[in-house]
């Protein structure tokens, strides 16, 4: 069911729990905001578990909860508990902006959350407000500390690098991996509807590595898994690690094992692909399990070998990231 026509087996499902967020990051949400799906059009807790169970039965062993901001959903702990009870699921992860995460993280871990990414694009509080259009820098740092204290290993920190905004902080981010179990993940700036993408804002992986090697010549490559989205490194003697998500300049489509279920129930087989299929409508129509499996299988089979090139992506209509799920 989850193997596409190019032989890629998909065992990783990302589930967006909400389109709402308590930040307004430039690369994720247009300045004028977005039109949110009415609550009646969003997946209920029961529907999320029903659809997730179909994927897990088909071979998915890792689920990541995204948004919007997943931690603002009031039933997040119950969703985690039910997902973790699915036979065959090995890892339950979440990507969060960290604003309210610290006060929920103990309960989330108890409910089965065992992997965590926290988004942080700057180490400068004033710049944080510029990038996110909100306050809360100290709360994100607190969430990182809380996660480390609870034993999440590593705590992954997602950093979207944008020229003229935070590219001057690359070395500072590398330095926070010196004595803490943090994996800083530098992400190339990607185009989505409304985020005013411009190639001049893109800081490539090669450019970032050149900057880092000048200051940290002892940085060395780690062994990557064939399905990793990241190129992974460690500075010699440092506890943490540094990774690069090179979606724009060096795509990793050949090893892609990821599918996305959006908050409105649409399945997206490629982050940059415009095609979607509604699993919400399939479930609400009373579709039997075998029929739902066939809908999913057909969508996966249509997945292309690779996404379009960088400049073609910028011209392709796609949803804002807040709709797709981080």
PDB file of N, CA, C and O in Angstrom, residues 203-281:
ATOM      1  N   UNK A 203      20.276  30.918   1.411  1.00  0.00           N
ATOM      2  CA  UNK A 203      21.658  30.634   1.772  1.00  0.00           C
ATOM      3  C   UNK A 203      21.847  29.136   1.587  1.00  0.00           C
ATOM      4  O   UNK A 203      21.235  28.325   2.285  1.00  0.00           O
ATOM      5  N   UNK A 204      22.660  28.756   0.627  1.00  0.00           N
ATOM      6  CA  UNK A 204      22.780  27.348   0.266  1.00  0.00           C
ATOM      7  C   UNK A 204      23.582  26.564   1.306  1.00  0.00           C
ATOM      8  O   UNK A 204      24.359  27.123   2.089  1.00  0.00           O
ATOM      9  N   UNK A 205      23.382  25.270   1.272  1.00  0.00           N
ATOM     10  CA  UNK A 205      24.151  24.351   2.126  1.00  0.00           C
ATOM     11  C   UNK A 205      25.651  24.548   1.940  1.00  0.00           C
ATOM     12  O   UNK A 205      26.410  24.624   2.918  1.00  0.00           O
ATOM     13  N   UNK A 206      26.099  24.663   0.692  1.00  0.00           N
ATOM     14  CA  UNK A 206      27.536  24.826   0.418  1.00  0.00           C
ATOM     15  C   UNK A 206      28.058  26.102   1.060  1.00  0.00           C
ATOM     16  O   UNK A 206      29.138  26.116   1.676  1.00  0.00           O
ATOM     17  N   UNK A 207      27.295  27.178   0.950  1.00  0.00           N
ATOM     18  CA  UNK A 207      27.721  28.445   1.540  1.00  0.00           C
ATOM     19  C   UNK A 207      27.762  28.356   3.069  1.00  0.00           C
ATOM     20  O   UNK A 207      28.698  28.855   3.708  1.00  0.00           O
ATOM     21  N   UNK A 208      26.738  27.719   3.652  1.00  0.00           N
ATOM     22  CA  UNK A 208      26.739  27.553   5.107  1.00  0.00           C
ATOM     23  C   UNK A 208      27.931  26.721   5.572  1.00  0.00           C
ATOM     24  O   UNK A 208      28.592  27.053   6.567  1.00  0.00           O
ATOM     25  N   UNK A 209      28.233  25.639   4.860  1.00  0.00           N
ATOM     26  CA  UNK A 209      29.360  24.789   5.236  1.00  0.00           C
ATOM     27  C   UNK A 209      30.680  25.536   5.137  1.00  0.00           C
ATOM     28  O   UNK A 209      31.563  25.384   5.995  1.00  0.00           O
ATOM     29  N   UNK A 210      30.834  26.356   4.107  1.00  0.00           N
ATOM     30  CA  UNK A 210      32.069  27.143   3.973  1.00  0.00           C
ATOM     31  C   UNK A 210      32.251  28.067   5.170  1.00  0.00           C
ATOM     32  O   UNK A 210      33.360  28.205   5.708  1.00  0.00           O
ATOM     33  N   UNK A 211      31.155  28.697   5.582  1.00  0.00           N
ATOM     34  CA  UNK A 211      31.207  29.590   6.742  1.00  0.00           C
ATOM     35  C   UNK A 211      31.618  28.827   7.997  1.00  0.00           C
ATOM     36  O   UNK A 211      32.458  29.285   8.782  1.00  0.00           O
ATOM     37  N   UNK A 212      31.029  27.662   8.181  1.00  0.00           N
ATOM     38  CA  UNK A 212      31.301  26.875   9.384  1.00  0.00           C
ATOM     39  C   UNK A 212      32.727  26.323   9.377  1.00  0.00           C
ATOM     40  O   UNK A 212      33.427  26.353  10.401  1.00  0.00           O
ATOM     41  N   UNK A 213      33.181  25.830   8.237  1.00  0.00           N
ATOM     42  CA  UNK A 213      34.522  25.237   8.170  1.00  0.00           C
ATOM     43  C   UNK A 213      35.617  26.253   8.460  1.00  0.00           C
ATOM     44  O   UNK A 213      36.677  25.917   8.991  1.00  0.00           O
ATOM     45  N   UNK A 214      35.380  27.517   8.114  1.00  0.00           N
ATOM     46  CA  UNK A 214      36.370  28.553   8.402  1.00  0.00           C
ATOM     47  C   UNK A 214      36.579  28.732   9.894  1.00  0.00           C
ATOM     48  O   UNK A 214      37.686  29.034  10.359  1.00  0.00           O
ATOM     49  N   UNK A 215      35.497  28.544  10.677  1.00  0.00           N
ATOM     50  CA  UNK A 215      35.590  28.706  12.135  1.00  0.00           C
ATOM     51  C   UNK A 215      35.815  27.370  12.834  1.00  0.00           C
ATOM     52  O   UNK A 215      36.514  27.312  13.857  1.00  0.00           O
ATOM     53  N   UNK A 216      35.239  26.308  12.280  1.00  0.00           N
ATOM     54  CA  UNK A 216      35.323  24.986  12.907  1.00  0.00           C
ATOM     55  C   UNK A 216      35.879  23.982  11.891  1.00  0.00           C
ATOM     56  O   UNK A 216      35.146  23.140  11.356  1.00  0.00           O
ATOM     57  N   UNK A 217      37.187  24.052  11.617  1.00  0.00           N
ATOM     58  CA  UNK A 217      37.767  23.161  10.598  1.00  0.00           C
ATOM     59  C   UNK A 217      37.706  21.677  10.969  1.00  0.00           C
ATOM     60  O   UNK A 217      37.873  20.821  10.091  1.00  0.00           O
ATOM     61  N   UNK A 218      37.432  21.371  12.238  1.00  0.00           N
ATOM     62  CA  UNK A 218      37.388  19.969  12.660  1.00  0.00           C
ATOM     63  C   UNK A 218      36.020  19.328  12.449  1.00  0.00           C
ATOM     64  O   UNK A 218      35.801  18.174  12.824  1.00  0.00           O
ATOM     65  N   UNK A 219      35.079  20.039  11.842  1.00  0.00           N
ATOM     66  CA  UNK A 219      33.753  19.468  11.619  1.00  0.00           C
ATOM     67  C   UNK A 219      33.864  18.289  10.651  1.00  0.00           C
ATOM     68  O   UNK A 219      34.620  18.338   9.677  1.00  0.00           O
ATOM     69  N   UNK A 220      33.151  17.222  10.949  1.00  0.00           N
ATOM     70  CA  UNK A 220      33.248  16.035  10.101  1.00  0.00           C
ATOM     71  C   UNK A 220      31.863  15.432   9.869  1.00  0.00           C
ATOM     72  O   UNK A 220      30.943  15.614  10.658  1.00  0.00           O
ATOM     73  N   UNK A 221      31.745  14.681   8.765  1.00  0.00           N
ATOM     74  CA  UNK A 221      30.473  14.107   8.339  1.00  0.00           C
ATOM     75  C   UNK A 221      30.172  12.843   9.142  1.00  0.00           C
ATOM     76  O   UNK A 221      31.057  12.020   9.411  1.00  0.00           O
ATOM     77  N   UNK A 222      28.928  12.694   9.534  1.00  0.00           N
ATOM     78  CA  UNK A 222      28.454  11.484  10.186  1.00  0.00           C
ATOM     79  C   UNK A 222      27.779  10.587   9.157  1.00  0.00           C
ATOM     80  O   UNK A 222      27.443  11.032   8.060  1.00  0.00           O
ATOM     81  N   UNK A 223      27.543   9.347   9.510  1.00  0.00           N
ATOM     82  CA  UNK A 223      26.900   8.416   8.591  1.00  0.00           C
ATOM     83  C   UNK A 223      25.404   8.693   8.578  1.00  0.00           C
ATOM     84  O   UNK A 223      24.752   8.688   9.619  1.00  0.00           O
ATOM     85  N   UNK A 224      24.859   8.945   7.406  1.00  0.00           N
ATOM     86  CA  UNK A 224      23.441   9.241   7.266  1.00  0.00           C
ATOM     87  C   UNK A 224      22.672   7.975   6.902  1.00  0.00           C
ATOM     88  O   UNK A 224      23.190   7.084   6.221  1.00  0.00           O
ATOM     89  N   UNK A 225      21.418   7.907   7.362  1.00  0.00           N
ATOM     90  CA  UNK A 225      20.529   6.826   6.950  1.00  0.00           C
ATOM     91  C   UNK A 225      20.049   7.119   5.531  1.00  0.00           C
ATOM     92  O   UNK A 225      19.897   8.293   5.154  1.00  0.00           O
ATOM     93  N   UNK A 226      19.809   6.095   4.711  1.00  0.00           N
ATOM     94  CA  UNK A 226      19.378   6.338   3.325  1.00  0.00           C
ATOM     95  C   UNK A 226      18.121   7.199   3.202  1.00  0.00           C
ATOM     96  O   UNK A 226      17.927   7.865   2.171  1.00  0.00           O
ATOM     97  N   UNK A 227      17.247   7.205   4.226  1.00  0.00           N
ATOM     98  CA  UNK A 227      16.027   8.009   4.150  1.00  0.00           C
ATOM     99  C   UNK A 227      16.153   9.350   4.875  1.00  0.00           C
ATOM    100  O   UNK A 227      15.174  10.094   4.972  1.00  0.00           O
ATOM    101  N   UNK A 228      17.333   9.694   5.365  1.00  0.00           N
ATOM    102  CA  UNK A 228      17.510  10.968   6.064  1.00  0.00           C
ATOM    103  C   UNK A 228      17.254  12.137   5.126  1.00  0.00           C
ATOM    104  O   UNK A 228      17.699  12.133   3.963  1.00  0.00           O
ATOM    105  N   UNK A 229      16.564  13.135   5.641  1.00  0.00           N
ATOM    106  CA  UNK A 229      16.424  14.386   4.891  1.00  0.00           C
ATOM    107  C   UNK A 229      17.643  15.277   5.120  1.00  0.00           C
ATOM    108  O   UNK A 229      17.822  16.255   4.403  1.00  0.00           O
ATOM    109  N   UNK A 230      18.443  14.941   6.109  1.00  0.00           N
ATOM    110  CA  UNK A 230      19.520  15.822   6.539  1.00  0.00           C
ATOM    111  C   UNK A 230      20.897  15.242   6.219  1.00  0.00           C
ATOM    112  O   UNK A 230      21.087  14.022   6.195  1.00  0.00           O
ATOM    113  N   UNK A 231      21.837  16.151   5.995  1.00  0.00           N
ATOM    114  CA  UNK A 231      23.254  15.816   5.954  1.00  0.00           C
ATOM    115  C   UNK A 231      23.805  16.152   7.332  1.00  0.00           C
ATOM    116  O   UNK A 231      23.719  17.295   7.783  1.00  0.00           O
ATOM    117  N   UNK A 232      24.380  15.173   8.015  1.00  0.00           N
ATOM    118  CA  UNK A 232      24.682  15.289   9.440  1.00  0.00           C
ATOM    119  C   UNK A 232      26.178  15.395   9.719  1.00  0.00           C
ATOM    120  O   UNK A 232      26.981  14.650   9.136  1.00  0.00           O
ATOM    121  N   UNK A 233      26.531  16.301  10.645  1.00  0.00           N
ATOM    122  CA  UNK A 233      27.926  16.590  10.972  1.00  0.00           C
ATOM    123  C   UNK A 233      28.090  16.773  12.485  1.00  0.00           C
ATOM    124  O   UNK A 233      27.125  17.016  13.199  1.00  0.00           O
ATOM    125  N   UNK A 234      29.342  16.680  12.914  1.00  0.00           N
ATOM    126  CA  UNK A 234      29.674  17.022  14.306  1.00  0.00           C
ATOM    127  C   UNK A 234      31.020  17.742  14.316  1.00  0.00           C
ATOM    128  O   UNK A 234      31.944  17.370  13.582  1.00  0.00           O
ATOM    129  N   UNK A 235      31.120  18.785  15.118  1.00  0.00           N
ATOM    130  CA  UNK A 235      32.414  19.416  15.367  1.00  0.00           C
ATOM    131  C   UNK A 235      33.165  18.531  16.356  1.00  0.00           C
ATOM    132  O   UNK A 235      32.602  18.114  17.377  1.00  0.00           O
ATOM    133  N   UNK A 236      34.376  18.218  16.044  1.00  0.00           N
ATOM    134  CA  UNK A 236      35.158  17.321  16.886  1.00  0.00           C
ATOM    135  C   UNK A 236      35.181  17.813  18.338  1.00  0.00           C
ATOM    136  O   UNK A 236      35.450  18.988  18.601  1.00  0.00           O
ATOM    137  N   UNK A 237      34.832  16.911  19.264  1.00  0.00           N
ATOM    138  CA  UNK A 237      34.816  17.239  20.678  1.00  0.00           C
ATOM    139  C   UNK A 237      33.502  17.809  21.180  1.00  0.00           C
ATOM    140  O   UNK A 237      33.322  17.984  22.385  1.00  0.00           O
ATOM    141  N   UNK A 238      32.575  18.096  20.265  1.00  0.00           N
ATOM    142  CA  UNK A 238      31.282  18.651  20.668  1.00  0.00           C
ATOM    143  C   UNK A 238      30.291  17.529  20.967  1.00  0.00           C
ATOM    144  O   UNK A 238      30.322  16.469  20.337  1.00  0.00           O
ATOM    145  N   UNK A 239      29.416  17.762  21.937  1.00  0.00           N
ATOM    146  CA  UNK A 239      28.415  16.767  22.307  1.00  0.00           C
ATOM    147  C   UNK A 239      27.304  16.680  21.270  1.00  0.00           C
ATOM    148  O   UNK A 239      26.855  15.594  20.893  1.00  0.00           O
ATOM    149  N   UNK A 240      26.831  17.825  20.814  1.00  0.00           N
ATOM    150  CA  UNK A 240      25.732  17.864  19.867  1.00  0.00           C
ATOM    151  C   UNK A 240      26.185  17.754  18.426  1.00  0.00           C
ATOM    152  O   UNK A 240      27.378  17.527  18.133  1.00  0.00           O
ATOM    153  N   UNK A 241      25.237  17.922  17.509  1.00  0.00           N
ATOM    154  CA  UNK A 241      25.510  17.762  16.088  1.00  0.00           C
ATOM    155  C   UNK A 241      24.878  18.899  15.283  1.00  0.00           C
ATOM    156  O   UNK A 241      24.048  19.654  15.788  1.00  0.00           O
ATOM    157  N   UNK A 242      25.271  18.979  14.018  1.00  0.00           N
ATOM    158  CA  UNK A 242      24.774  19.987  13.096  1.00  0.00           C
ATOM    159  C   UNK A 242      24.318  19.280  11.828  1.00  0.00           C
ATOM    160  O   UNK A 242      25.015  18.396  11.327  1.00  0.00           O
ATOM    161  N   UNK A 243      23.152  19.656  11.328  1.00  0.00           N
ATOM    162  CA  UNK A 243      22.618  19.028  10.121  1.00  0.00           C
ATOM    163  C   UNK A 243      22.145  20.091   9.141  1.00  0.00           C
ATOM    164  O   UNK A 243      21.900  21.242   9.517  1.00  0.00           O
ATOM    165  N   UNK A 244      21.979  19.684   7.883  1.00  0.00           N
ATOM    166  CA  UNK A 244      21.538  20.593   6.830  1.00  0.00           C
ATOM    167  C   UNK A 244      20.417  19.937   6.036  1.00  0.00           C
ATOM    168  O   UNK A 244      20.548  18.809   5.567  1.00  0.00           O
ATOM    169  N   UNK A 245      19.293  20.656   5.906  1.00  0.00           N
ATOM    170  CA  UNK A 245      18.174  20.215   5.090  1.00  0.00           C
ATOM    171  C   UNK A 245      18.272  20.968   3.767  1.00  0.00           C
ATOM    172  O   UNK A 245      17.984  22.162   3.699  1.00  0.00           O
ATOM    173  N   UNK A 246      18.682  20.256   2.713  1.00  0.00           N
ATOM    174  CA  UNK A 246      19.076  20.911   1.461  1.00  0.00           C
ATOM    175  C   UNK A 246      18.008  20.759   0.375  1.00  0.00           C
ATOM    176  O   UNK A 246      18.320  20.448  -0.772  1.00  0.00           O
ATOM    177  N   UNK A 247      16.766  21.009   0.743  1.00  0.00           N
ATOM    178  CA  UNK A 247      15.648  20.783  -0.187  1.00  0.00           C
ATOM    179  C   UNK A 247      15.808  21.533  -1.502  1.00  0.00           C
ATOM    180  O   UNK A 247      15.380  21.050  -2.557  1.00  0.00           O
ATOM    181  N   UNK A 248      16.414  22.701  -1.472  1.00  0.00           N
ATOM    182  CA  UNK A 248      16.457  23.551  -2.658  1.00  0.00           C
ATOM    183  C   UNK A 248      17.660  23.268  -3.556  1.00  0.00           C
ATOM    184  O   UNK A 248      17.535  23.257  -4.775  1.00  0.00           O
ATOM    185  N   UNK A 249      18.827  23.055  -2.976  1.00  0.00           N
ATOM    186  CA  UNK A 249      20.040  22.950  -3.796  1.00  0.00           C
ATOM    187  C   UNK A 249      20.507  21.517  -4.022  1.00  0.00           C
ATOM    188  O   UNK A 249      21.204  21.249  -5.001  1.00  0.00           O
ATOM    189  N   UNK A 250      20.169  20.600  -3.124  1.00  0.00           N
ATOM    190  CA  UNK A 250      20.559  19.190  -3.284  1.00  0.00           C
ATOM    191  C   UNK A 250      19.423  18.327  -2.740  1.00  0.00           C
ATOM    192  O   UNK A 250      19.468  17.881  -1.596  1.00  0.00           O
ATOM    193  N   UNK A 251      18.407  18.101  -3.584  1.00  0.00           N
ATOM    194  CA  UNK A 251      17.225  17.403  -3.078  1.00  0.00           C
ATOM    195  C   UNK A 251      17.558  15.953  -2.707  1.00  0.00           C
ATOM    196  O   UNK A 251      18.560  15.391  -3.154  1.00  0.00           O
ATOM    197  N   UNK A 252      16.691  15.374  -1.882  1.00  0.00           N
ATOM    198  CA  UNK A 252      16.907  14.017  -1.376  1.00  0.00           C
ATOM    199  C   UNK A 252      15.690  13.147  -1.703  1.00  0.00           C
ATOM    200  O   UNK A 252      15.300  12.260  -0.954  1.00  0.00           O
ATOM    201  N   UNK A 253      15.096  13.407  -2.870  1.00  0.00           N
ATOM    202  CA  UNK A 253      13.845  12.733  -3.256  1.00  0.00           C
ATOM    203  C   UNK A 253      14.012  11.224  -3.403  1.00  0.00           C
ATOM    204  O   UNK A 253      13.061  10.465  -3.172  1.00  0.00           O
ATOM    205  N   UNK A 254      15.187  10.769  -3.819  1.00  0.00           N
ATOM    206  CA  UNK A 254      15.361   9.342  -4.095  1.00  0.00           C
ATOM    207  C   UNK A 254      15.178   8.480  -2.850  1.00  0.00           C
ATOM    208  O   UNK A 254      14.818   7.307  -2.948  1.00  0.00           O
ATOM    209  N   UNK A 255      15.413   9.063  -1.671  1.00  0.00           N
ATOM    210  CA  UNK A 255      15.255   8.300  -0.433  1.00  0.00           C
ATOM    211  C   UNK A 255      14.026   8.709   0.363  1.00  0.00           C
ATOM    212  O   UNK A 255      13.902   8.342   1.536  1.00  0.00           O
ATOM    213  N   UNK A 256      13.106   9.448  -0.277  1.00  0.00           N
ATOM    214  CA  UNK A 256      11.962   9.983   0.468  1.00  0.00           C
ATOM    215  C   UNK A 256      11.051   8.860   0.966  1.00  0.00           C
ATOM    216  O   UNK A 256      10.612   8.013   0.184  1.00  0.00           O
ATOM    217  N   UNK A 257      10.759   8.890   2.251  1.00  0.00           N
ATOM    218  CA  UNK A 257       9.861   7.892   2.856  1.00  0.00           C
ATOM    219  C   UNK A 257       8.717   8.546   3.603  1.00  0.00           C
ATOM    220  O   UNK A 257       8.093   7.931   4.456  1.00  0.00           O
ATOM    221  N   UNK A 258       8.403   9.823   3.260  1.00  0.00           N
ATOM    222  CA  UNK A 258       7.467  10.617   4.046  1.00  0.00           C
ATOM    223  C   UNK A 258       6.175  10.922   3.286  1.00  0.00           C
ATOM    224  O   UNK A 258       6.203  11.191   2.084  1.00  0.00           O
ATOM    225  N   UNK A 259       5.086  10.890   4.043  1.00  0.00           N
ATOM    226  CA  UNK A 259       3.777  11.301   3.556  1.00  0.00           C
ATOM    227  C   UNK A 259       3.211  12.309   4.543  1.00  0.00           C
ATOM    228  O   UNK A 259       3.602  12.307   5.718  1.00  0.00           O
ATOM    229  N   UNK A 260       2.274  13.152   4.088  1.00  0.00           N
ATOM    230  CA  UNK A 260       1.726  14.201   4.943  1.00  0.00           C
ATOM    231  C   UNK A 260       0.196  14.150   4.960  1.00  0.00           C
ATOM    232  O   UNK A 260      -0.432  14.148   3.903  1.00  0.00           O
ATOM    233  N   UNK A 261      -0.359  14.111   6.158  1.00  0.00           N
ATOM    234  CA  UNK A 261      -1.799  14.224   6.354  1.00  0.00           C
ATOM    235  C   UNK A 261      -2.062  15.596   6.942  1.00  0.00           C
ATOM    236  O   UNK A 261      -1.629  15.898   8.054  1.00  0.00           O
ATOM    237  N   UNK A 262      -2.758  16.442   6.200  1.00  0.00           N
ATOM    238  CA  UNK A 262      -3.000  17.808   6.647  1.00  0.00           C
ATOM    239  C   UNK A 262      -4.191  17.873   7.585  1.00  0.00           C
ATOM    240  O   UNK A 262      -4.982  16.923   7.687  1.00  0.00           O
ATOM    241  N   UNK A 263      -4.317  18.979   8.283  1.00  0.00           N
ATOM    242  CA  UNK A 263      -5.357  19.106   9.306  1.00  0.00           C
ATOM    243  C   UNK A 263      -6.760  18.971   8.731  1.00  0.00           C
ATOM    244  O   UNK A 263      -7.686  18.556   9.434  1.00  0.00           O
ATOM    245  N   UNK A 264      -6.928  19.311   7.445  1.00  0.00           N
ATOM    246  CA  UNK A 264      -8.239  19.178   6.815  1.00  0.00           C
ATOM    247  C   UNK A 264      -8.466  17.781   6.242  1.00  0.00           C
ATOM    248  O   UNK A 264      -9.466  17.532   5.564  1.00  0.00           O
ATOM    249  N   UNK A 265      -7.517  16.874   6.495  1.00  0.00           N
ATOM    250  CA  UNK A 265      -7.687  15.498   6.067  1.00  0.00           C
ATOM    251  C   UNK A 265      -7.164  15.178   4.683  1.00  0.00           C
ATOM    252  O   UNK A 265      -7.282  14.047   4.215  1.00  0.00           O
ATOM    253  N   UNK A 266      -6.546  16.152   4.011  1.00  0.00           N
ATOM    254  CA  UNK A 266      -5.977  15.892   2.689  1.00  0.00           C
ATOM    255  C   UNK A 266      -4.620  15.213   2.818  1.00  0.00           C
ATOM    256  O   UNK A 266      -3.793  15.625   3.634  1.00  0.00           O
ATOM    257  N   UNK A 267      -4.411  14.198   2.003  1.00  0.00           N
ATOM    258  CA  UNK A 267      -3.120  13.515   1.947  1.00  0.00           C
ATOM    259  C   UNK A 267      -2.263  14.166   0.878  1.00  0.00           C
ATOM    260  O   UNK A 267      -2.700  14.351  -0.261  1.00  0.00           O
ATOM    261  N   UNK A 268      -1.042  14.511   1.249  1.00  0.00           N
ATOM    262  CA  UNK A 268      -0.096  15.130   0.328  1.00  0.00           C
ATOM    263  C   UNK A 268       1.125  14.208   0.281  1.00  0.00           C
ATOM    264  O   UNK A 268       1.786  13.995   1.306  1.00  0.00           O
ATOM    265  N   UNK A 269       1.420  13.656  -0.885  1.00  0.00           N
ATOM    266  CA  UNK A 269       2.502  12.680  -0.963  1.00  0.00           C
ATOM    267  C   UNK A 269       3.866  13.333  -1.158  1.00  0.00           C
ATOM    268  O   UNK A 269       4.900  12.680  -0.978  1.00  0.00           O
ATOM    269  N   UNK A 270       3.868  14.621  -1.534  1.00  0.00           N
ATOM    270  CA  UNK A 270       5.124  15.367  -1.683  1.00  0.00           C
ATOM    271  C   UNK A 270       4.917  16.776  -1.144  1.00  0.00           C
ATOM    272  O   UNK A 270       3.911  17.419  -1.462  1.00  0.00           O
ATOM    273  N   UNK A 271       5.861  17.245  -0.355  1.00  0.00           N
ATOM    274  CA  UNK A 271       5.760  18.577   0.234  1.00  0.00           C
ATOM    275  C   UNK A 271       5.541  19.638  -0.836  1.00  0.00           C
ATOM    276  O   UNK A 271       4.773  20.577  -0.644  1.00  0.00           O
ATOM    277  N   UNK A 272       6.215  19.494  -1.971  1.00  0.00           N
ATOM    278  CA  UNK A 272       6.154  20.512  -3.019  1.00  0.00           C
ATOM    279  C   UNK A 272       5.158  20.179  -4.123  1.00  0.00           C
ATOM    280  O   UNK A 272       5.003  20.935  -5.072  1.00  0.00           O
ATOM    281  N   UNK A 273       4.490  19.039  -4.017  1.00  0.00           N
ATOM    282  CA  UNK A 273       3.549  18.651  -5.057  1.00  0.00           C
ATOM    283  C   UNK A 273       2.175  19.247  -4.816  1.00  0.00           C
ATOM    284  O   UNK A 273       1.681  19.246  -3.691  1.00  0.00           O
ATOM    285  N   UNK A 274       1.520  19.752  -5.842  1.00  0.00           N
ATOM    286  CA  UNK A 274       0.203  20.378  -5.663  1.00  0.00           C
ATOM    287  C   UNK A 274      -0.931  19.372  -5.478  1.00  0.00           C
ATOM    288  O   UNK A 274      -2.003  19.727  -4.989  1.00  0.00           O
ATOM    289  N   UNK A 275      -0.744  18.122  -5.873  1.00  0.00           N
ATOM    290  CA  UNK A 275      -1.844  17.156  -5.822  1.00  0.00           C
ATOM    291  C   UNK A 275      -2.139  16.717  -4.388  1.00  0.00           C
ATOM    292  O   UNK A 275      -1.225  16.511  -3.587  1.00  0.00           O
ATOM    293  N   UNK A 276      -3.433  16.594  -4.098  1.00  0.00           N
ATOM    294  CA  UNK A 276      -3.907  16.174  -2.780  1.00  0.00           C
ATOM    295  C   UNK A 276      -5.127  15.271  -2.967  1.00  0.00           C
ATOM    296  O   UNK A 276      -5.822  15.368  -3.968  1.00  0.00           O
ATOM    297  N   UNK A 277      -5.363  14.401  -1.992  1.00  0.00           N
ATOM    298  CA  UNK A 277      -6.558  13.576  -1.998  1.00  0.00           C
ATOM    299  C   UNK A 277      -7.157  13.591  -0.599  1.00  0.00           C
ATOM    300  O   UNK A 277      -6.434  13.524   0.397  1.00  0.00           O
ATOM    301  N   UNK A 278      -8.464  13.740  -0.500  1.00  0.00           N
ATOM    302  CA  UNK A 278      -9.128  13.903   0.789  1.00  0.00           C
ATOM    303  C   UNK A 278      -9.421  12.556   1.440  1.00  0.00           C
ATOM    304  O   UNK A 278     -10.280  11.792   0.976  1.00  0.00           O
ATOM    305  N   UNK A 279      -8.717  12.265   2.517  1.00  0.00           N
ATOM    306  CA  UNK A 279      -9.023  11.075   3.314  1.00  0.00           C
ATOM    307  C   UNK A 279     -10.157  11.372   4.294  1.00  0.00           C
ATOM    308  O   UNK A 279     -10.853  10.455   4.727  1.00  0.00           O
ATOM    309  N   UNK A 280     -10.339  12.636   4.624  1.00  0.00           N
ATOM    310  CA  UNK A 280     -11.476  13.027   5.465  1.00  0.00           C
ATOM    311  C   UNK A 280     -12.785  12.650   4.792  1.00  0.00           C
ATOM    312  O   UNK A 280     -13.659  12.015   5.401  1.00  0.00           O
ATOM    313  N   UNK A 281     -12.915  13.017   3.527  1.00  0.00           N
ATOM    314  CA  UNK A 281     -14.145  12.714   2.806  1.00  0.00           C
ATOM    315  C   UNK A 281     -14.324  11.211   2.655  1.00  0.00           C
ATOM    316  O   UNK A 281     -15.453  10.697   2.718  1.00  0.00           O
TER     317      UNK A 281
END
